[in-house]
PDB file of N, CA and C in Angstrom:
ATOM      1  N   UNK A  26       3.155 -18.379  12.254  1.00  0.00           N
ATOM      2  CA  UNK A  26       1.957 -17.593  12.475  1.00  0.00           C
ATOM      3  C   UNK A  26       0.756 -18.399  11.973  1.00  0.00           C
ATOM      4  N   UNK A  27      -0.140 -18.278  12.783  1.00  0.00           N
ATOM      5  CA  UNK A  27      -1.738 -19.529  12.090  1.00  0.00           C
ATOM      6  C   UNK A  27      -2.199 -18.375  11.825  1.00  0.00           C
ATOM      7  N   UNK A  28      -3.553 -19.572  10.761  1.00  0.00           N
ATOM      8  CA  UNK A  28      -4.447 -18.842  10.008  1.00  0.00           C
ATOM      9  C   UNK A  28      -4.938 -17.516  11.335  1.00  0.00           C
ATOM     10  N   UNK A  29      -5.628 -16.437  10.144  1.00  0.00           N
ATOM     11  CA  UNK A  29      -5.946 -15.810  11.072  1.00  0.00           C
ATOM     12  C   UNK A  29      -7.830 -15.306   9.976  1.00  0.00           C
ATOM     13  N   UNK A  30      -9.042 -15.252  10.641  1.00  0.00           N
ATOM     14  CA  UNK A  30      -9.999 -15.007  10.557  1.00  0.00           C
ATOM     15  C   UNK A  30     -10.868 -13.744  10.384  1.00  0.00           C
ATOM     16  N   UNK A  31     -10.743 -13.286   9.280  1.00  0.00           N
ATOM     17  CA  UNK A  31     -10.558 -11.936   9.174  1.00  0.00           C
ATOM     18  C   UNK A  31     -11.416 -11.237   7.916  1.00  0.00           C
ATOM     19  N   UNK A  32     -12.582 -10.104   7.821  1.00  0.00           N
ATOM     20  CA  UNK A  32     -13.138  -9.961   7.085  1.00  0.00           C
ATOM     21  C   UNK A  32     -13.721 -11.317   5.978  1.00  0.00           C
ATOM     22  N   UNK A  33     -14.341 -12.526   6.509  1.00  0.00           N
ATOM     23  CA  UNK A  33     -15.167 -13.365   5.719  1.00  0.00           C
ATOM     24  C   UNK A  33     -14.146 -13.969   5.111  1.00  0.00           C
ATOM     25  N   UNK A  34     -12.688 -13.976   5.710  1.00  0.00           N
ATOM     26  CA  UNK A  34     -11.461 -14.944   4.975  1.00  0.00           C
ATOM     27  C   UNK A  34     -10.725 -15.298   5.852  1.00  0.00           C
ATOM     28  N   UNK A  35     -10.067 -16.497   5.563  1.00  0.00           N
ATOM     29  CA  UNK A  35      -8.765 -16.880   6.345  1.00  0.00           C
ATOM     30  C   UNK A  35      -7.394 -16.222   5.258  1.00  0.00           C
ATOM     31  N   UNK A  36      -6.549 -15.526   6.460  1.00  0.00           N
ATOM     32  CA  UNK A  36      -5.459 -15.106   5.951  1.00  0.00           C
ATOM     33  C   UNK A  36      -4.030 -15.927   6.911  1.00  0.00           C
ATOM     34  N   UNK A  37      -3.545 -15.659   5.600  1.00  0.00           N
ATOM     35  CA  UNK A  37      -2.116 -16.615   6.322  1.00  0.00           C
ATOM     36  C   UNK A  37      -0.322 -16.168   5.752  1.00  0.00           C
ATOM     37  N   UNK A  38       0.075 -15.572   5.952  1.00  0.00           N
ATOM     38  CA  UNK A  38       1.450 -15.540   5.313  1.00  0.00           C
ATOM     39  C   UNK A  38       2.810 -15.990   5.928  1.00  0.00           C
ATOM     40  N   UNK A  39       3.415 -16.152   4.513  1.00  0.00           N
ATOM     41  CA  UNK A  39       4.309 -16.945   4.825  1.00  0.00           C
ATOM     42  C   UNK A  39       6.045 -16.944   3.893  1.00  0.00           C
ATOM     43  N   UNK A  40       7.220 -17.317   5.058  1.00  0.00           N
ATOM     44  CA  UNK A  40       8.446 -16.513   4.628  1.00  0.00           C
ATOM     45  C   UNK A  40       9.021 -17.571   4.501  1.00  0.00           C
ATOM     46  N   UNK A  41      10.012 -17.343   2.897  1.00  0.00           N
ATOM     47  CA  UNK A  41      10.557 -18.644   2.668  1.00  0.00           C
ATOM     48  C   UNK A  41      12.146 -18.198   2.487  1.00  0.00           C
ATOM     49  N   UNK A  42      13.110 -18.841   2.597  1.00  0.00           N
ATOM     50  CA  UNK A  42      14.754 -18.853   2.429  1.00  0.00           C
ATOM     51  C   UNK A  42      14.698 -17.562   1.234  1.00  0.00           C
ATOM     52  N   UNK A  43      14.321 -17.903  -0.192  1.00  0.00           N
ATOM     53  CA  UNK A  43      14.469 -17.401  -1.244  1.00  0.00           C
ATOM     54  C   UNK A  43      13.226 -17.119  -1.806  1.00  0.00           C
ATOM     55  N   UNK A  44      13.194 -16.747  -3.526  1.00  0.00           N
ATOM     56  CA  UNK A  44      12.318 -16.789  -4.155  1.00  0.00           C
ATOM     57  C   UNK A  44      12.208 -18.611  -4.355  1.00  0.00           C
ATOM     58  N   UNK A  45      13.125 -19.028  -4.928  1.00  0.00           N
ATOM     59  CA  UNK A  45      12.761 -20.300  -5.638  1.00  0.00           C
ATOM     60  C   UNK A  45      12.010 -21.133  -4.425  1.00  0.00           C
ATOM     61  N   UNK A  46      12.595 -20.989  -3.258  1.00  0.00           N
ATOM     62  CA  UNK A  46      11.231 -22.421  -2.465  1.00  0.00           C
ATOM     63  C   UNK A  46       9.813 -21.266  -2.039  1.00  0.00           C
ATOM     64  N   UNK A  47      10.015 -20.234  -2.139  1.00  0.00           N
ATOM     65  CA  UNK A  47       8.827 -19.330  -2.332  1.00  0.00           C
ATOM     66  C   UNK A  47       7.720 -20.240  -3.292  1.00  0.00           C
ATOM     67  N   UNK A  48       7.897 -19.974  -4.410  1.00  0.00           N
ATOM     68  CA  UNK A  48       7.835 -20.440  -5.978  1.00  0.00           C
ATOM     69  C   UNK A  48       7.483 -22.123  -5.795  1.00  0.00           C
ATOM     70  N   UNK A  49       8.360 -22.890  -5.318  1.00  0.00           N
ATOM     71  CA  UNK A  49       8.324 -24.516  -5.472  1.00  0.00           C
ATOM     72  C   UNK A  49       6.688 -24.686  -4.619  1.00  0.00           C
ATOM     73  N   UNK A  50       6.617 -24.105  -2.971  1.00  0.00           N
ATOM     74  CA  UNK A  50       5.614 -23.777  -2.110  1.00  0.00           C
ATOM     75  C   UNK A  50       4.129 -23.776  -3.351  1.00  0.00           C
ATOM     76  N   UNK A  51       4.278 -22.562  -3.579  1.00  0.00           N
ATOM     77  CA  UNK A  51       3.182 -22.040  -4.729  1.00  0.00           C
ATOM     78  C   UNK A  51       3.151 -23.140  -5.244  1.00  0.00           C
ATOM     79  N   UNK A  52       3.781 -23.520  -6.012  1.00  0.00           N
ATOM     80  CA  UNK A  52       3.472 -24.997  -6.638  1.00  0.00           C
ATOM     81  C   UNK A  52       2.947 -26.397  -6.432  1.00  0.00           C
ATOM     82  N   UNK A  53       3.379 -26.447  -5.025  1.00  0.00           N
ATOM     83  CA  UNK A  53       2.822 -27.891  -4.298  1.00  0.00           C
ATOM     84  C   UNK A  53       1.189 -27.333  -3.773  1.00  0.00           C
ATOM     85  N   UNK A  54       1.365 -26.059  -3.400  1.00  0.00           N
ATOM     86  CA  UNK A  54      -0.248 -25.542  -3.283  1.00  0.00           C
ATOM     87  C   UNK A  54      -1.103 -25.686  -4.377  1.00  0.00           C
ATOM     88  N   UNK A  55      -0.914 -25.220  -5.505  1.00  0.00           N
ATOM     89  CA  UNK A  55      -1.626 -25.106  -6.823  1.00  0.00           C
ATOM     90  C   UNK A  55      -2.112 -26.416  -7.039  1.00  0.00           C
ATOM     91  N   UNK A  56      -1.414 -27.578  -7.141  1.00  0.00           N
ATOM     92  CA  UNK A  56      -1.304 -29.203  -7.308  1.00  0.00           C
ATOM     93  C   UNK A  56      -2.645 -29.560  -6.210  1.00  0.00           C
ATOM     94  N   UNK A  57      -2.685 -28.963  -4.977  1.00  0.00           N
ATOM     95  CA  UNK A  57      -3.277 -29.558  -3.786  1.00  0.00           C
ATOM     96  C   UNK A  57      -4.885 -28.734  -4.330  1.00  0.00           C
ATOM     97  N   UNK A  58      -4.301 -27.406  -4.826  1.00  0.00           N
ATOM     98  CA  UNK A  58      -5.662 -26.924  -4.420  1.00  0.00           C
ATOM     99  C   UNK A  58      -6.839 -27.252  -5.608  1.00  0.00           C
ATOM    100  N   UNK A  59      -5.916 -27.606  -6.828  1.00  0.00           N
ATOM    101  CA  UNK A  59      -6.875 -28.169  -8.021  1.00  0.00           C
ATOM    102  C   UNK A  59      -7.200 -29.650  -7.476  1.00  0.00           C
ATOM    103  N   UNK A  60      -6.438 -30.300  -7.443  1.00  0.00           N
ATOM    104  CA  UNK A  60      -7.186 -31.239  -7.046  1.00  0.00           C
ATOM    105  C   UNK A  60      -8.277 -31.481  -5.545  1.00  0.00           C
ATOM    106  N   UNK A  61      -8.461 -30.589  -4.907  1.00  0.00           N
ATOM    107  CA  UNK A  61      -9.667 -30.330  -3.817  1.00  0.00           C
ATOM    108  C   UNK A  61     -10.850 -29.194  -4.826  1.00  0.00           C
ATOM    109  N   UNK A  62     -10.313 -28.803  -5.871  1.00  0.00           N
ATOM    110  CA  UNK A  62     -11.377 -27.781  -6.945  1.00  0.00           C
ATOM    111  C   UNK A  62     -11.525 -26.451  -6.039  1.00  0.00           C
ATOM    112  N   UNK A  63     -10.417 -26.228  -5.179  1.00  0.00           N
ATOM    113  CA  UNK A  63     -10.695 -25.071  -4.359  1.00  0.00           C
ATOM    114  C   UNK A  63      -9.205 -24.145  -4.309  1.00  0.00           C
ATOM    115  N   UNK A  64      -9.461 -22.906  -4.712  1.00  0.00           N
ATOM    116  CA  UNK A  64      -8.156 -22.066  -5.469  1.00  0.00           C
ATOM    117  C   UNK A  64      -8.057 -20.996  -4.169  1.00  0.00           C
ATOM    118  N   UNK A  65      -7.049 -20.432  -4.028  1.00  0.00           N
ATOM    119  CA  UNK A  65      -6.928 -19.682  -3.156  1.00  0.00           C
ATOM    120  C   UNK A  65      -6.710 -18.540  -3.534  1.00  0.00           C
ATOM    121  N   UNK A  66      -6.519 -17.109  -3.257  1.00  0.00           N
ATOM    122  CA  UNK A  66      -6.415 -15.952  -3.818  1.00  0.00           C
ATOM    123  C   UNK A  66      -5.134 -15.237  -3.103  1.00  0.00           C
ATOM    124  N   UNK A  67      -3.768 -15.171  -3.539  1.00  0.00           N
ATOM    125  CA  UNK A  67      -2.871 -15.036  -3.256  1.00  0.00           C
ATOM    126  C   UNK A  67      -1.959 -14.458  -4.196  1.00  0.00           C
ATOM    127  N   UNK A  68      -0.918 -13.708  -3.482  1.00  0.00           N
ATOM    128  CA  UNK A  68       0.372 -13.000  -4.063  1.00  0.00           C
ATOM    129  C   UNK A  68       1.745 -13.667  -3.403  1.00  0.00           C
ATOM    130  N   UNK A  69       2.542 -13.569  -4.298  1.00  0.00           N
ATOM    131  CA  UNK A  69       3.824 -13.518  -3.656  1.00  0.00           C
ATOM    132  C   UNK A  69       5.058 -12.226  -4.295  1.00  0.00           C
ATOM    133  N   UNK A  70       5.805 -11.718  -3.576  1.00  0.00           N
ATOM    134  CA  UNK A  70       6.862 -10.591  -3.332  1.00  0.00           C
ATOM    135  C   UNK A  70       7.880 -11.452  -3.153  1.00  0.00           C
ATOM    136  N   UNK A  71       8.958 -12.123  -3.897  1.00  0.00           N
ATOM    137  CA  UNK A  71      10.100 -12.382  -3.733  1.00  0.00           C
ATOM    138  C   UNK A  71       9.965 -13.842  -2.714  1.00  0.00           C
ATOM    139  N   UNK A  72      10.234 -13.856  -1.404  1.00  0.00           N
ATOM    140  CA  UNK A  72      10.531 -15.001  -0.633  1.00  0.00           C
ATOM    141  C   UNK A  72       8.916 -14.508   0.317  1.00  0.00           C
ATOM    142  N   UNK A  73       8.093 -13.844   0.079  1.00  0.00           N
ATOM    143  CA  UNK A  73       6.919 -13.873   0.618  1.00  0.00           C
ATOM    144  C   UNK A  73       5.549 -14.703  -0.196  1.00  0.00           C
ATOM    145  N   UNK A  74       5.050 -15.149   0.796  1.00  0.00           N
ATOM    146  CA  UNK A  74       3.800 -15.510   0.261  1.00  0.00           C
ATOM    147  C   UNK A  74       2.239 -15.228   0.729  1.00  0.00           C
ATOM    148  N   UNK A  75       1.354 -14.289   0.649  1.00  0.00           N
ATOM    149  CA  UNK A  75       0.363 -14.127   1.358  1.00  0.00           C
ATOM    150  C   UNK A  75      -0.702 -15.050   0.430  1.00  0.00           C
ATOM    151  N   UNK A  76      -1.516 -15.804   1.815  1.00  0.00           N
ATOM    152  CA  UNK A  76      -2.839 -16.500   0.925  1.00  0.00           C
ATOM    153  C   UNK A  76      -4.101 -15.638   1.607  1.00  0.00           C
ATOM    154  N   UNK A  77      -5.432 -15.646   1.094  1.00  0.00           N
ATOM    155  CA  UNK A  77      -6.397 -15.400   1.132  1.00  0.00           C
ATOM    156  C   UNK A  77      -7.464 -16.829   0.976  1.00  0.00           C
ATOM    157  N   UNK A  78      -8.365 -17.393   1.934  1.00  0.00           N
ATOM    158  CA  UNK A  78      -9.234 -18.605   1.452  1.00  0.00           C
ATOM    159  C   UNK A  78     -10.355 -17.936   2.024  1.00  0.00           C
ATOM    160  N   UNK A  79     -11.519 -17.911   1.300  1.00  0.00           N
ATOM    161  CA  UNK A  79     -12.936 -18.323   1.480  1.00  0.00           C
ATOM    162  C   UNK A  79     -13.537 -18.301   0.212  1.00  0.00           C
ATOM    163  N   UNK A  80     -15.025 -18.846   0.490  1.00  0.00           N
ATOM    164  CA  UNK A  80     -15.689 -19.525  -0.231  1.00  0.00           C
ATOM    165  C   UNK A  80     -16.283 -18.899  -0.965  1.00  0.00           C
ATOM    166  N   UNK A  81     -16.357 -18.525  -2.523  1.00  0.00           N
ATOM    167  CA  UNK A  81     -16.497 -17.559  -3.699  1.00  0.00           C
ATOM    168  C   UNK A  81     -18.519 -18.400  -3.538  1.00  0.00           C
ATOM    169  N   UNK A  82     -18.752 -19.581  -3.844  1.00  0.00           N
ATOM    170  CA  UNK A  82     -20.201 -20.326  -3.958  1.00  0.00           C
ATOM    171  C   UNK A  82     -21.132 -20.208  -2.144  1.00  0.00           C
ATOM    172  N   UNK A  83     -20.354 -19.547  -1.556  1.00  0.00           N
ATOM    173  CA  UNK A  83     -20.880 -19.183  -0.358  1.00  0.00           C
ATOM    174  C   UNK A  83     -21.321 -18.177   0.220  1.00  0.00           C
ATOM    175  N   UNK A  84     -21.276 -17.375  -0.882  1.00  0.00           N
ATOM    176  CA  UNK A  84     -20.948 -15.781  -0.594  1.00  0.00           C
ATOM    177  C   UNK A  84     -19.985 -15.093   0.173  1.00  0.00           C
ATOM    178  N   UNK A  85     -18.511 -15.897  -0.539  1.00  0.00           N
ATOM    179  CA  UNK A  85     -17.726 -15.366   0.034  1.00  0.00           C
ATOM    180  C   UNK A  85     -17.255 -15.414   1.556  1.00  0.00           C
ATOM    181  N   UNK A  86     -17.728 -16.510   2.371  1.00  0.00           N
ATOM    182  CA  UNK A  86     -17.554 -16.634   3.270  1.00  0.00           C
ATOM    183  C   UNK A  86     -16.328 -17.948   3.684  1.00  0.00           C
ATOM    184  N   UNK A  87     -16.143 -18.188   5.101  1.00  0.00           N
ATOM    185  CA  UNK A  87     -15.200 -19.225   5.018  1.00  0.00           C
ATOM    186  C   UNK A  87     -16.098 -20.307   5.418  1.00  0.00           C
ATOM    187  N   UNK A  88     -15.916 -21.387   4.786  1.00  0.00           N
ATOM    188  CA  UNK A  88     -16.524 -22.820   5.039  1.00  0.00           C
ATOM    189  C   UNK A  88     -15.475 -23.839   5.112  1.00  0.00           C
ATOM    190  N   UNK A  89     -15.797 -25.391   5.414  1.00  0.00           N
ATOM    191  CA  UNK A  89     -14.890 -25.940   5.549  1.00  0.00           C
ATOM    192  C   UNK A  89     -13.934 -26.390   4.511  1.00  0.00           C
ATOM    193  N   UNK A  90     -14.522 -26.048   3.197  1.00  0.00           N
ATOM    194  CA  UNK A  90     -13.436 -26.101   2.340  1.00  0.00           C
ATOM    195  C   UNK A  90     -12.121 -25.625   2.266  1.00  0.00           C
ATOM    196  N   UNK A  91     -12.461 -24.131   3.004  1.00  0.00           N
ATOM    197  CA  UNK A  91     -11.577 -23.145   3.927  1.00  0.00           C
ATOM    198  C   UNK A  91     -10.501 -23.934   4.370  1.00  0.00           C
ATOM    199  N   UNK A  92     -10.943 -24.030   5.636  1.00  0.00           N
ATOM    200  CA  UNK A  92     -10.001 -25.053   6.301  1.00  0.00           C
ATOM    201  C   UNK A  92      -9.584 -25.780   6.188  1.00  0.00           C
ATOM    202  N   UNK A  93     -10.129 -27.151   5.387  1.00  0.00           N
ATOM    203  CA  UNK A  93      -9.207 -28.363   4.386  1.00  0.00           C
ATOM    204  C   UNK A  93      -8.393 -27.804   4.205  1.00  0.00           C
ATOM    205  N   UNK A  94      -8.532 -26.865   2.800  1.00  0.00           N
ATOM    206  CA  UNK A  94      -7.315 -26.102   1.900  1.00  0.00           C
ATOM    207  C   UNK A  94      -5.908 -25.525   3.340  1.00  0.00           C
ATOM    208  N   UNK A  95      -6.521 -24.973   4.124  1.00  0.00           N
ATOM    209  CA  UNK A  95      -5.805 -24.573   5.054  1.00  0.00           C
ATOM    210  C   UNK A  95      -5.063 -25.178   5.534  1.00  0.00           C
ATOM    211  N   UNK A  96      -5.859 -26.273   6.082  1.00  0.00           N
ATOM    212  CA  UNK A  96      -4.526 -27.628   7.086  1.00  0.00           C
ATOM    213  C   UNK A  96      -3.990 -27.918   5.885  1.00  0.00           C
ATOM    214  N   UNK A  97      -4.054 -28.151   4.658  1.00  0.00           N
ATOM    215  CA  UNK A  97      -3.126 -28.700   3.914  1.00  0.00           C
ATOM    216  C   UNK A  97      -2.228 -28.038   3.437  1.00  0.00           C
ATOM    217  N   UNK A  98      -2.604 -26.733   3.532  1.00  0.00           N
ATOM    218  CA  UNK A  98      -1.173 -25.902   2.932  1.00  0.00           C
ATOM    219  C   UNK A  98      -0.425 -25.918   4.246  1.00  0.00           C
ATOM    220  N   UNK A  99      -0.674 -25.885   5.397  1.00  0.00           N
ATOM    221  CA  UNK A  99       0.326 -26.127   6.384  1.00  0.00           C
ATOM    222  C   UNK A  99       0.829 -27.562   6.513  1.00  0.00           C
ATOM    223  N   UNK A 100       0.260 -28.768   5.954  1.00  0.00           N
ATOM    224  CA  UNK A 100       1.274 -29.417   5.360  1.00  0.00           C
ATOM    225  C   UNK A 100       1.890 -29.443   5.201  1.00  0.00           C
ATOM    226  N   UNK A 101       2.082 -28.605   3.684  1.00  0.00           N
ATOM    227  CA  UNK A 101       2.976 -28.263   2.912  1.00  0.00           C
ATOM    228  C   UNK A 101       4.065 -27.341   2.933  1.00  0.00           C
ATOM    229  N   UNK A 102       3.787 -26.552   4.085  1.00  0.00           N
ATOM    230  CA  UNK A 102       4.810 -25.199   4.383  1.00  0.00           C
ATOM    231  C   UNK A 102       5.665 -26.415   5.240  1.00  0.00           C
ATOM    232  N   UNK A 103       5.240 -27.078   6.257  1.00  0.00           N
ATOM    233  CA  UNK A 103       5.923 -27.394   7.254  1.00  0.00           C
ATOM    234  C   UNK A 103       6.953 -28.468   6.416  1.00  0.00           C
ATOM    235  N   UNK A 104       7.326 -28.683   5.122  1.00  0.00           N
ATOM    236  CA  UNK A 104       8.036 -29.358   4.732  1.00  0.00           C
ATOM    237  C   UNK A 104       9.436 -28.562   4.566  1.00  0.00           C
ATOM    238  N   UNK A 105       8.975 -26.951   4.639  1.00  0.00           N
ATOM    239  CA  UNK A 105      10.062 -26.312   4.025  1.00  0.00           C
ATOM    240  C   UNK A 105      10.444 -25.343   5.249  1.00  0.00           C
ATOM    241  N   UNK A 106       9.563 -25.381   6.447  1.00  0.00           N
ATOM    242  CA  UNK A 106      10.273 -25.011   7.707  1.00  0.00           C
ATOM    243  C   UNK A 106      11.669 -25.533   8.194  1.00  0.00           C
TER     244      UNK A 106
END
């Protein structure tokens, strides 16, 4: 499922085998998103993961920081597809 554009955010979720590559996911994100200085606002439920991205210094809107963060977490999912 791609990002989807929605109330001044990109939303995206995403289903993993288990909790633990749930969890590992979260982790290679966290790594990516400090080092771009751009955090995402997200939960995870067991083998689910929902993200939330836009821009808190923008008023909350999506900018291309957005989307960086975005293509790169699909990067990162597509390792564990």
């Amino acid at each position: 499922m791609p990002w989807k554009e929605k109330d001044n955010a990109l939303h995206r979720d995403f289903t993993f085998a288990d909790f633990r590559q749930a969890f590992a996911f979260m982790t290679e994100v966290a790594f990516a998103a400090e080092k771009m200085d751009h955090h995402p606002d997200w939960s995870n439920v067991y083998n689910r993961v929902s993200i939330k991205l836009n821009t808190h210094d923008a008023g909350n809107t999506v900018t291309d920081r957005d989307r960086k963060l975005a293509e790169r977490i699909d990067g990162i999912f597509a390792r564990y597809a």
